[in-house]
Short mmCIF file of C-alpha atoms in Angstrom, two decimals:
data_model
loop_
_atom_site.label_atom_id
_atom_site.label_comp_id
_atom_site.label_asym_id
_atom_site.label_seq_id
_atom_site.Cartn_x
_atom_site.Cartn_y
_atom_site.Cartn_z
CA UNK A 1 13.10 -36.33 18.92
CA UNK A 2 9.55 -35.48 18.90
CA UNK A 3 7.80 -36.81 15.25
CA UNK A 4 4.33 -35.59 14.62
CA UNK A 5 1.59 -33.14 13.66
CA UNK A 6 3.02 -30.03 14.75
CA UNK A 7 1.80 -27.07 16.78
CA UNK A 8 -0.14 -25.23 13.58
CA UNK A 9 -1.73 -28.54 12.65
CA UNK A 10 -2.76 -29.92 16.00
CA UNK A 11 -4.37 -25.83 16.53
CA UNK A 12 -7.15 -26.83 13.97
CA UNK A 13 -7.81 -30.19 15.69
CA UNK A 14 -10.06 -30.45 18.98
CA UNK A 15 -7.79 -31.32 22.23
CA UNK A 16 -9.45 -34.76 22.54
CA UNK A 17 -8.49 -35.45 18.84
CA UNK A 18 -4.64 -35.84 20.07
CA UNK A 19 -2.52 -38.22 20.44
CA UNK A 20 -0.80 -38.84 24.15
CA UNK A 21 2.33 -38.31 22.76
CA UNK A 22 1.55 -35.00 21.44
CA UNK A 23 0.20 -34.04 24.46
CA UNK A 24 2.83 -34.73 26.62
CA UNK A 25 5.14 -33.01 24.15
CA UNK A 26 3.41 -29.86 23.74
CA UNK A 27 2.86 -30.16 27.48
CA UNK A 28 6.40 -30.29 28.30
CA UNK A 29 7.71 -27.83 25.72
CA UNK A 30 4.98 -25.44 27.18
CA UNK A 31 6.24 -26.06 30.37
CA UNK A 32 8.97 -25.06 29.98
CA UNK A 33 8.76 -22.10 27.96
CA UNK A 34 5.88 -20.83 30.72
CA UNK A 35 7.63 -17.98 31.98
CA UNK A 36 7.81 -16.35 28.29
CA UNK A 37 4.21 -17.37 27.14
CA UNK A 38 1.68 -14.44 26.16
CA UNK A 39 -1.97 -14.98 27.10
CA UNK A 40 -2.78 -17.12 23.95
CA UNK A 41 0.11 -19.14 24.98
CA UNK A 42 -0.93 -19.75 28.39
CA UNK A 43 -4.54 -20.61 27.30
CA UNK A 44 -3.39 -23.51 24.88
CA UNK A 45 -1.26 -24.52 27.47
CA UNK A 46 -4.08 -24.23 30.14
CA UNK A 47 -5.92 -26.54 27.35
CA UNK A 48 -3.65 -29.32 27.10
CA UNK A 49 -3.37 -29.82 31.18
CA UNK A 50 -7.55 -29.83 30.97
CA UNK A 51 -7.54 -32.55 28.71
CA UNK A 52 -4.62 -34.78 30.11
CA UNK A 53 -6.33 -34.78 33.41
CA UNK A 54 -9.44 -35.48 31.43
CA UNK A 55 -7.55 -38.51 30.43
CA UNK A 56 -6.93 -39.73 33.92
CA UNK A 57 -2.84 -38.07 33.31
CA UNK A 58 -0.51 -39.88 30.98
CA UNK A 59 1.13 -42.43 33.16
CA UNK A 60 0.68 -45.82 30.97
CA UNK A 61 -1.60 -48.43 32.78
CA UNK A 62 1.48 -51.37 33.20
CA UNK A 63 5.52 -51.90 31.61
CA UNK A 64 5.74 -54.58 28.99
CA UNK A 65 9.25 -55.83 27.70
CA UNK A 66 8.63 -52.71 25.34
CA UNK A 67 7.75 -50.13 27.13
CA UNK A 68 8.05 -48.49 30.54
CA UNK A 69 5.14 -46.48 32.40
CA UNK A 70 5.39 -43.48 31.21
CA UNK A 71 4.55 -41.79 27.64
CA UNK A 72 7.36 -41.35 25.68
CA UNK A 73 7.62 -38.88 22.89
CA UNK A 74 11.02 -38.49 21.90
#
């Protein structure tokens, strides 16, 4: 389960303020709700993709003991 700011909080912070985990979670639940989104919708969304490939994605450099490669959120 996803613990963090949440969507009204992270509106009234700049993109490259968040976290990667809030990225990929917004990202996701965007995703998935894409087919339902009005044009505000789709522009955050469009938003979040700009600045996790301005991050290089979200794929985590190398696995540890800890943690895999990929961001988790839940």
């Amino acid at each position: 389960m996803y613990v963090g700011r949440d969507m009204t909080e992270l509106s009234m912070t700049s993109k490259n303020e968040w976290k990667d985990e809030e990225l990929a979670y917004f990202h996701h639940s965007l995703q998935q709700m894409a087919p339902y989104l009005n044009e505000e919708g789709t522009s955050i969304h469009r938003e979040i993709i700009k600045e996790i490939e301005a991050r290089g994605g979200l794929k985590r450099g190398e696995a540890d003991w800890t943690h895999g490669t990929e961001i988790k959120y839940d």
